[in-house]
Short mmCIF file of C-alpha atoms in Angstrom, two decimals:
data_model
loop_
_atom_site.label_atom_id
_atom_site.label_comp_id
_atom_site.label_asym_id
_atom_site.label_seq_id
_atom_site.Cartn_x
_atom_site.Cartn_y
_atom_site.Cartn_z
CA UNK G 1 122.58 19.32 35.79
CA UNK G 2 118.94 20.26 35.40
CA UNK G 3 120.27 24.09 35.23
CA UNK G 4 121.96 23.38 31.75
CA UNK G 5 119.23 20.62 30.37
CA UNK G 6 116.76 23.51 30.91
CA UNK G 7 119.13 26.08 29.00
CA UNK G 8 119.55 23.68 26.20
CA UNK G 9 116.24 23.22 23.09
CA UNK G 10 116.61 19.82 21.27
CA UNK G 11 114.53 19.44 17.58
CA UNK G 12 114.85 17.25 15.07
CA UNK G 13 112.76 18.59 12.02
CA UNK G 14 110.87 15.49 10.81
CA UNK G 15 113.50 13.34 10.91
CA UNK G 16 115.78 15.55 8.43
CA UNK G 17 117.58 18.02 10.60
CA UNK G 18 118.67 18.48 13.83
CA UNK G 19 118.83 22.26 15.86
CA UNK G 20 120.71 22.14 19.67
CA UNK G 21 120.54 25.66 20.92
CA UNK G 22 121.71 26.89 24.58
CA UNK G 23 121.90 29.74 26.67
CA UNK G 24 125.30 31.06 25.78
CA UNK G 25 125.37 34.20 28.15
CA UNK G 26 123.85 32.03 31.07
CA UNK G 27 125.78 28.76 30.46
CA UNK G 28 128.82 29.91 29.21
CA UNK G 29 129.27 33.74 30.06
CA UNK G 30 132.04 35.30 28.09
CA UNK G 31 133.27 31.98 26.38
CA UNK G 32 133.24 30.73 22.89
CA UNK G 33 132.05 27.33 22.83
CA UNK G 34 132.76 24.29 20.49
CA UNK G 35 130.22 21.48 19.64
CA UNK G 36 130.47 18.36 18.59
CA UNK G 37 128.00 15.15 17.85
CA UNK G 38 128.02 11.74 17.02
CA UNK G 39 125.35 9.56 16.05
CA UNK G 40 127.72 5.54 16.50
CA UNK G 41 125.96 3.29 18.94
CA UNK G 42 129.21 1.18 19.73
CA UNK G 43 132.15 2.52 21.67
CA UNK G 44 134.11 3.46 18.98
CA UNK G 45 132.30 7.27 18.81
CA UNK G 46 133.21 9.18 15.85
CA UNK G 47 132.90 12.85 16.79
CA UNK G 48 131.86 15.11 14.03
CA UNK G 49 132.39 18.84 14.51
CA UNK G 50 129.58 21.35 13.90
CA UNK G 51 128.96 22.17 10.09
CA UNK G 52 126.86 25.14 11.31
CA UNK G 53 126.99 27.49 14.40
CA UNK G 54 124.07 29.86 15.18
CA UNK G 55 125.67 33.37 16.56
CA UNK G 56 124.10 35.02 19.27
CA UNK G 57 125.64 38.79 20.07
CA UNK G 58 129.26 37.23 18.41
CA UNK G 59 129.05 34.03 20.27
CA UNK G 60 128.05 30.72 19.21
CA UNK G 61 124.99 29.73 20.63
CA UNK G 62 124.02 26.34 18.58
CA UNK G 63 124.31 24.09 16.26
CA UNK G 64 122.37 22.58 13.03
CA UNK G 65 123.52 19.56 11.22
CA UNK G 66 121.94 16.49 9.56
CA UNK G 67 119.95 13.71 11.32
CA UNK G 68 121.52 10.45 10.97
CA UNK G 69 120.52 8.20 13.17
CA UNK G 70 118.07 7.49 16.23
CA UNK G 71 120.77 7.83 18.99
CA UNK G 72 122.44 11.41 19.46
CA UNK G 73 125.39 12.27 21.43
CA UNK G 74 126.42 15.77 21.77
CA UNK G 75 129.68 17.37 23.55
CA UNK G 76 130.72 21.07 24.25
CA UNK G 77 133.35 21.92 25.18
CA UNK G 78 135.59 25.67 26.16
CA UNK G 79 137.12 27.86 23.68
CA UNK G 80 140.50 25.69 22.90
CA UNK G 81 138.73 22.17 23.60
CA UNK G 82 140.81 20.91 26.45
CA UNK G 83 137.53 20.78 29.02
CA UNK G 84 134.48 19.40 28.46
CA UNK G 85 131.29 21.63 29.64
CA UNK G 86 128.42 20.06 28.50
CA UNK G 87 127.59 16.17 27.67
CA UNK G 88 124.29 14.74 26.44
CA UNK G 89 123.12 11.08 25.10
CA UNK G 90 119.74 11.20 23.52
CA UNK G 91 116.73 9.95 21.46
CA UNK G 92 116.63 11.58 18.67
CA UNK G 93 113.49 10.34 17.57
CA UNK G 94 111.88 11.52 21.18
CA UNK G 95 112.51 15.20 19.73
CA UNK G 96 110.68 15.38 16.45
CA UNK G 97 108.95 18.40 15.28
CA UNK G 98 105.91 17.28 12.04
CA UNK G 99 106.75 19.76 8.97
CA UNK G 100 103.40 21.49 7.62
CA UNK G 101 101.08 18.96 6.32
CA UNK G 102 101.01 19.11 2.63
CA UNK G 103 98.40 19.17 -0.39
CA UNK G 104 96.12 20.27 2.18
CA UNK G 105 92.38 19.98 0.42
CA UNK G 106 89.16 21.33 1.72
CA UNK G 107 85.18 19.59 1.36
CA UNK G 108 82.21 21.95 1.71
CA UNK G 109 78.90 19.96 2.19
CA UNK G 110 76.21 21.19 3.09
CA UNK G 111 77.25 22.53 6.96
CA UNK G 112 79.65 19.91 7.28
CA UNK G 113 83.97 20.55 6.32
CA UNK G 114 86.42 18.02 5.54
CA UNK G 115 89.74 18.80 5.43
CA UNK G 116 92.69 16.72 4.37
CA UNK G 117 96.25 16.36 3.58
CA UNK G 118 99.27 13.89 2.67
CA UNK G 119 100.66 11.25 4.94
CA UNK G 120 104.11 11.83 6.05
CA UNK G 121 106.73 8.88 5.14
CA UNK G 122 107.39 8.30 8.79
CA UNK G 123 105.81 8.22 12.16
CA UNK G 124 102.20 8.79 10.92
CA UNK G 125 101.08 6.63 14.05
CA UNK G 126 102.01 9.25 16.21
CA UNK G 127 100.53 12.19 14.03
CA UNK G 128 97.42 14.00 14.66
CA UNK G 129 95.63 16.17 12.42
CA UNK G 130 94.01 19.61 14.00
CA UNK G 131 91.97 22.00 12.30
CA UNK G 132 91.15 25.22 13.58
CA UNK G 133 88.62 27.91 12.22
CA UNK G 134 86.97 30.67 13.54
CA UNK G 135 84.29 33.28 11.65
CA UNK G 136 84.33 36.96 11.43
CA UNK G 137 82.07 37.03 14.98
CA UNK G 138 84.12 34.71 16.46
CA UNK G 139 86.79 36.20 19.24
CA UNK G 140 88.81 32.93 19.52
CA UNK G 141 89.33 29.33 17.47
CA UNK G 142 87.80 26.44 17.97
CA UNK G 143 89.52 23.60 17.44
CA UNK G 144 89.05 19.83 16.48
CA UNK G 145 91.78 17.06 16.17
CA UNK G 146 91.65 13.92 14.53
CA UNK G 147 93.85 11.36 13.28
CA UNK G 148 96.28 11.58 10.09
CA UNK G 149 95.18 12.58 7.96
CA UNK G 150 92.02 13.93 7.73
CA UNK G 151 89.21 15.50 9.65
CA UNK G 152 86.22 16.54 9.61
CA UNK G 153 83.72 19.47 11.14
CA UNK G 154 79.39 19.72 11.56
CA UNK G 155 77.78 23.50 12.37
CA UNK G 156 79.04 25.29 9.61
CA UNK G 157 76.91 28.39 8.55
CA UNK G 158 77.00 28.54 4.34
CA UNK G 159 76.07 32.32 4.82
CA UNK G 160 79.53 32.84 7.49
CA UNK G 161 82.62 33.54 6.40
CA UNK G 162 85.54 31.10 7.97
CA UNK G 163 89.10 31.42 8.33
CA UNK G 164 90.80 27.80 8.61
CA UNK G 165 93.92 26.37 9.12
CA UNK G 166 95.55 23.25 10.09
CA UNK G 167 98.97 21.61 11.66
CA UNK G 168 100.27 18.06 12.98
CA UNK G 169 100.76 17.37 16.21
CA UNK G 170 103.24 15.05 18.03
CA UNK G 171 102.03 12.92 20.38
CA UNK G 172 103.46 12.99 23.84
CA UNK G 173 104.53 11.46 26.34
CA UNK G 174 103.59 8.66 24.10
CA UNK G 175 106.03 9.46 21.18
CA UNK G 176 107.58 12.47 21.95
CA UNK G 177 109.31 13.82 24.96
CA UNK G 178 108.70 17.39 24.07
CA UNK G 179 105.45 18.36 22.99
CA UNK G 180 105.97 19.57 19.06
CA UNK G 181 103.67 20.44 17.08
CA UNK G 182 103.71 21.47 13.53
CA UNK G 183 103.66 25.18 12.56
CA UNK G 184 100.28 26.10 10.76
CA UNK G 185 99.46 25.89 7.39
CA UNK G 186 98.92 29.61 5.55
CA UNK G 187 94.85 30.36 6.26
CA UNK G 188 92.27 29.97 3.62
CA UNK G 189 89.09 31.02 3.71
CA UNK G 190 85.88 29.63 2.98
CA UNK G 191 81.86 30.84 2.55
CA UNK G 192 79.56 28.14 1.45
CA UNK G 193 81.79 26.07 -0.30
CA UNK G 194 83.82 29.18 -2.32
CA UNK G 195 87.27 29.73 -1.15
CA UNK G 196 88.07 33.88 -0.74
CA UNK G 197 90.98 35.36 -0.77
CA UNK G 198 89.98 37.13 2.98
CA UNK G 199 86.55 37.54 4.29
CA UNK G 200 86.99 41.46 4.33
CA UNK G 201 86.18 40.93 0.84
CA UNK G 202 82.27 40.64 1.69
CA UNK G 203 82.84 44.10 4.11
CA UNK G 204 82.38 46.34 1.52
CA UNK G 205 79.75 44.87 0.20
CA UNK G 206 77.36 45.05 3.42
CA UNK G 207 79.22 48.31 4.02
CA UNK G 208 77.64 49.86 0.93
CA UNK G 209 74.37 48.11 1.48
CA UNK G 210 74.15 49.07 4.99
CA UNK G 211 75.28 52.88 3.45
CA UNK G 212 72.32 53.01 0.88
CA UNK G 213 69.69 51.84 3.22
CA UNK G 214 70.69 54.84 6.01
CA UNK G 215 70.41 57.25 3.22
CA UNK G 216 67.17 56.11 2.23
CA UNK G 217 66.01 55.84 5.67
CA UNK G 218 67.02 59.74 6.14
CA UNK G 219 65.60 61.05 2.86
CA UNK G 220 62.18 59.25 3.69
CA UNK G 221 62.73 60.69 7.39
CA UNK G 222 62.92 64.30 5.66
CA UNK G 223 59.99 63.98 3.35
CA UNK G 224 57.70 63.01 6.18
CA UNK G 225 58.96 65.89 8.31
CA UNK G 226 58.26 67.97 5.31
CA UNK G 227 54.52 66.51 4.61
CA UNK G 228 54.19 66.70 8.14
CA UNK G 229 55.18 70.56 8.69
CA UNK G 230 52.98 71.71 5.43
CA UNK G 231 49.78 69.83 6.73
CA UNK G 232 51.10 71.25 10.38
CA UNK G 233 51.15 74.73 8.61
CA UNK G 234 47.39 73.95 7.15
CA UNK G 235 46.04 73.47 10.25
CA UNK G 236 47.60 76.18 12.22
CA UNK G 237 45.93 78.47 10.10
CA UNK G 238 42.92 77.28 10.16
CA UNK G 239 42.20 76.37 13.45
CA UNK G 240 44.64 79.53 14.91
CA UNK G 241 44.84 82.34 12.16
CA UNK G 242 47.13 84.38 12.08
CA UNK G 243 46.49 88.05 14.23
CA UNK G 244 48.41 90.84 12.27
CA UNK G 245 51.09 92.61 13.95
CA UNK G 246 49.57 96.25 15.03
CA UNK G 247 53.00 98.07 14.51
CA UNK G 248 52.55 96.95 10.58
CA UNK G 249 48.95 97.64 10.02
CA UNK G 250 49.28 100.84 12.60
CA UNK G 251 53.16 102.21 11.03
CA UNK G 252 52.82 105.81 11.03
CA UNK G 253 51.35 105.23 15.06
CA UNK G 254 54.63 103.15 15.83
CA UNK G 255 57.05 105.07 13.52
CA UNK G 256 56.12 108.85 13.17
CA UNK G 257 54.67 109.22 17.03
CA UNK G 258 56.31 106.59 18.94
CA UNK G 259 53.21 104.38 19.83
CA UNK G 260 51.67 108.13 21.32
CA UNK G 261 47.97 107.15 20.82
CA UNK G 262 46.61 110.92 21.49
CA UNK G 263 49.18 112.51 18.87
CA UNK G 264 48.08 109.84 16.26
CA UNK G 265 44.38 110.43 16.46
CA UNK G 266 44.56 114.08 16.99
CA UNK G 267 46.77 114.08 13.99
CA UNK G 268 44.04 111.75 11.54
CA UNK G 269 40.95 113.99 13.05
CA UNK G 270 42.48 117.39 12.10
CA UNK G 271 42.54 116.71 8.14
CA UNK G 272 38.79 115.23 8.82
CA UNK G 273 37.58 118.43 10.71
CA UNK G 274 38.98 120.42 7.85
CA UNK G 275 37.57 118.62 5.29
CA UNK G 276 33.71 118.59 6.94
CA UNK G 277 34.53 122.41 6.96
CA UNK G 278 35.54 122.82 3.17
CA UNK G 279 32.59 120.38 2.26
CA UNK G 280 30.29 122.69 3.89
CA UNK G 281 31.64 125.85 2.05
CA UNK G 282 30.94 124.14 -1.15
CA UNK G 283 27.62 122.97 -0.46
CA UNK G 284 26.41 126.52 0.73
CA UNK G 285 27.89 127.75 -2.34
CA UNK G 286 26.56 125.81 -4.58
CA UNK G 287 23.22 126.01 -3.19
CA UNK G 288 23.55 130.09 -3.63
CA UNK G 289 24.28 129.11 -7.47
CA UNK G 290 21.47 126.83 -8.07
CA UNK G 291 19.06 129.64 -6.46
CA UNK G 292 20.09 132.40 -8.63
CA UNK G 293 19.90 129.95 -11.81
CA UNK G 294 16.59 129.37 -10.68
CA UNK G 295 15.58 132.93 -10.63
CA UNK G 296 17.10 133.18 -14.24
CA UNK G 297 15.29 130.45 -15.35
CA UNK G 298 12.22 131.62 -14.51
CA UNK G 299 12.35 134.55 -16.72
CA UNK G 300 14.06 132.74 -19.68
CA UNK G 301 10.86 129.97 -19.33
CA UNK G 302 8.53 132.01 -21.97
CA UNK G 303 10.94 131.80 -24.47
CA UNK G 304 12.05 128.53 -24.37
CA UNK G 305 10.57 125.81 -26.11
CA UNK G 306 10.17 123.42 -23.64
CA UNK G 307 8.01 123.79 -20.61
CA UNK G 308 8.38 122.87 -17.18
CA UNK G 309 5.74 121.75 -14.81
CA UNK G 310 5.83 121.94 -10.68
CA UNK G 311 7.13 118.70 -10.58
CA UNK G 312 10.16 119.04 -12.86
CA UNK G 313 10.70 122.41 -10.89
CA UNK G 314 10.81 120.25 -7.28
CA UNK G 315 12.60 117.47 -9.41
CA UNK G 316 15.57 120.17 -10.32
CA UNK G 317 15.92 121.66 -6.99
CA UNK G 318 16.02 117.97 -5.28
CA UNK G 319 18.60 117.20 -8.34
CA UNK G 320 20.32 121.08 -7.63
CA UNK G 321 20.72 119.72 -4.01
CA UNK G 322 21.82 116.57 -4.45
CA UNK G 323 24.27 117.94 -6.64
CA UNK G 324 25.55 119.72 -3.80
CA UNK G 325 26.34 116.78 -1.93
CA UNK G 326 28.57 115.57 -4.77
CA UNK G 327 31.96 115.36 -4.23
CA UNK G 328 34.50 117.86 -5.89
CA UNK G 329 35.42 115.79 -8.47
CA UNK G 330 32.03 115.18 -9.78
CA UNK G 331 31.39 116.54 -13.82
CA UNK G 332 29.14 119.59 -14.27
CA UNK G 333 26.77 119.07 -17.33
CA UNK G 334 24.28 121.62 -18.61
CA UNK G 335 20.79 120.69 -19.76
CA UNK G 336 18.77 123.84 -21.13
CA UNK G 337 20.57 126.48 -19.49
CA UNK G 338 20.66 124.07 -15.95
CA UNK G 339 23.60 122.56 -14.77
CA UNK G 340 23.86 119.30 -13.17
CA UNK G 341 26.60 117.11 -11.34
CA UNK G 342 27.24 113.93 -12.13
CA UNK G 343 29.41 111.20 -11.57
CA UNK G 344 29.55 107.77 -12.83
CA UNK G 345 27.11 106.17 -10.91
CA UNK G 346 24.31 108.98 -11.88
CA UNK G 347 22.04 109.15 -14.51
CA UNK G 348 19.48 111.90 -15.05
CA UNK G 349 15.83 110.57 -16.74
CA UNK G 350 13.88 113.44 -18.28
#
């Protein structure tokens, strides 16, 4: 019935070897099947058991054995072979699976890929060629099909990387019942003409390159911030200079008295006020000096040997006074019996 054709895969590997699998568990549940084939047109069938079972979970579930003819008939039958459960005449030839295509050659030119391989020995009229590549961008293969044994492809992009590959194909209905196709040939791939062992060999590569240039791009990034925050800097200053922080210039206010204005000054005036005071003491006292030198000096005038006139008198008493203003540091010289203050910025003309 249509149950058990359904349960039951028919190949014939290029014309070389046949394969007959079934459903055990399904056809036959719990029952050890025997097979047998035959490949005699006439009616004298000579039934050949099967050289080779296939086991699935302990139970044979099909059979492999030579092709040797165009016409197959197959038998199975239970355990101890006294009922038959399965019979089948066929085309053998309708059930042909292509091997790989072999000596499979590749022509890069220009954007343009040939690709080629050997004719098989049999049934090349109902062959087709198909090639299939995709690049690195491409989600899914595209596909062209031509007749054994060669084809050939436009549109390729020398500066992509392509992954090919290639298979036969069984026509059907035309020459096949079941529509077998060959399995693929390993993948090569191909950039411009040179054939690569993968295209992730071109990754690191642009990896690396891509790598550099983002470093470069951030070290330029950082010396423009850098130019860009001194001349920043520059013109901060100049245009908005900086106002000094009081509690720096104005410690002792922020530290010693707490920010207390009135304490700080009234602290600063007090040394001031004592200072005018002790100034004044000196001056008074020194003035009291130069008058009593001045007295002496009158008397010692006869016997000196230099003489004075009014002026130089008036010119020692402004110099007396101005001596007074001196500060206490000031050197005392003596000139004749007169002192006089000086500093470093004085000089006395006589």
């Amino acid at each position: 019935g249509r149950k058990d054709t359904n349960n039951i895969t028919i190949v014939n590997f290029n014309n070389e070897q046949m394969r007959i699998t079934w459903a055990a568990r399904v056809l036959f549940p719990g029952e050890n099947v025997s097979f047998s084939y035959t490949f005699n047109r006439g009616q004298l069938k000579v039934w050949k058991p099967c050289p080779t079972y296939l086991l699935h979970q302990g139970f044979n579930s099909g059979c492999q054995f030579k092709t040797e003819g165009s016409t197959l008939t197959i038998s199975i039958m239970n355990s101890n072979g006294s009922k038959e459960l399965f019979y089948k005449r066929l085309k053998s030839d309708f059930y042909v699976k292509p091997s790989r295509p072999e000596n499979v050659t590749f022509l890069w030119k220009d954007d343009t890929v040939t690709v080629s391989c050997n004719k098989p020995k049999r049934g090349v009229i109902c062959l087709r060629l198909e090639l299939q590549y995709k690049s690195k961008f491409d989600k899914e293969w595209q596909s062209k099909i031509s007749t054994c044994c060669s084809v050939g492809e436009q549109g390729f992009d020398p500066r992509k990387c392509y992954a090919f590959r290639v298979r036969l194909k069984r026509l059907a209905p035309q020459c096949n019942v079941v529509n077998y196709n060959s399995d693929w040939e390993a993948e090569t791939f191909w950039m411009n003409g040179t054939s690569l062992d993968s295209c992730d060999e071109i990754k690191p590569q642009k990896n690396t390159i891509i790598f550099l240039s983002c470093i470069l791009a951030v070290l330029l990034m950082i010396f423009l911030l850098l130019i860009l925050l001194c001349k920043w800097q520059r013109l901060q200053k100049s245009v908005m200079p900086v106002i000094p922080d009081p509690k720096y210039v104005f410690a002792d206010l922020f530290n010693d008295h707490s920010g207390n204005f009135e304490e700080w000054i009234d602290k600063i005036e007090h040394p001031r006020v004592q200072n005018k005071v002790e100034y004044e003491e000196s001056e008074c006292t020194i003035e009291e000096k130069s008058q009593q030198e001045d007295k002496n000096s009158d008397k010692v005038e006869s016997k000196d040997i230099f003489s004075f006139s009014g002026a130089a008198e008036n010119d020692h008493s402004k110099t007396s006074q101005n001596a007074c203003l001196m500060p206490a540091f000031s050197a005392t010289v003596s000139l004749a019996g007169f002192p006089i203050l000086m500093n470093d910025d004085m000089y006395v003309m006589l």
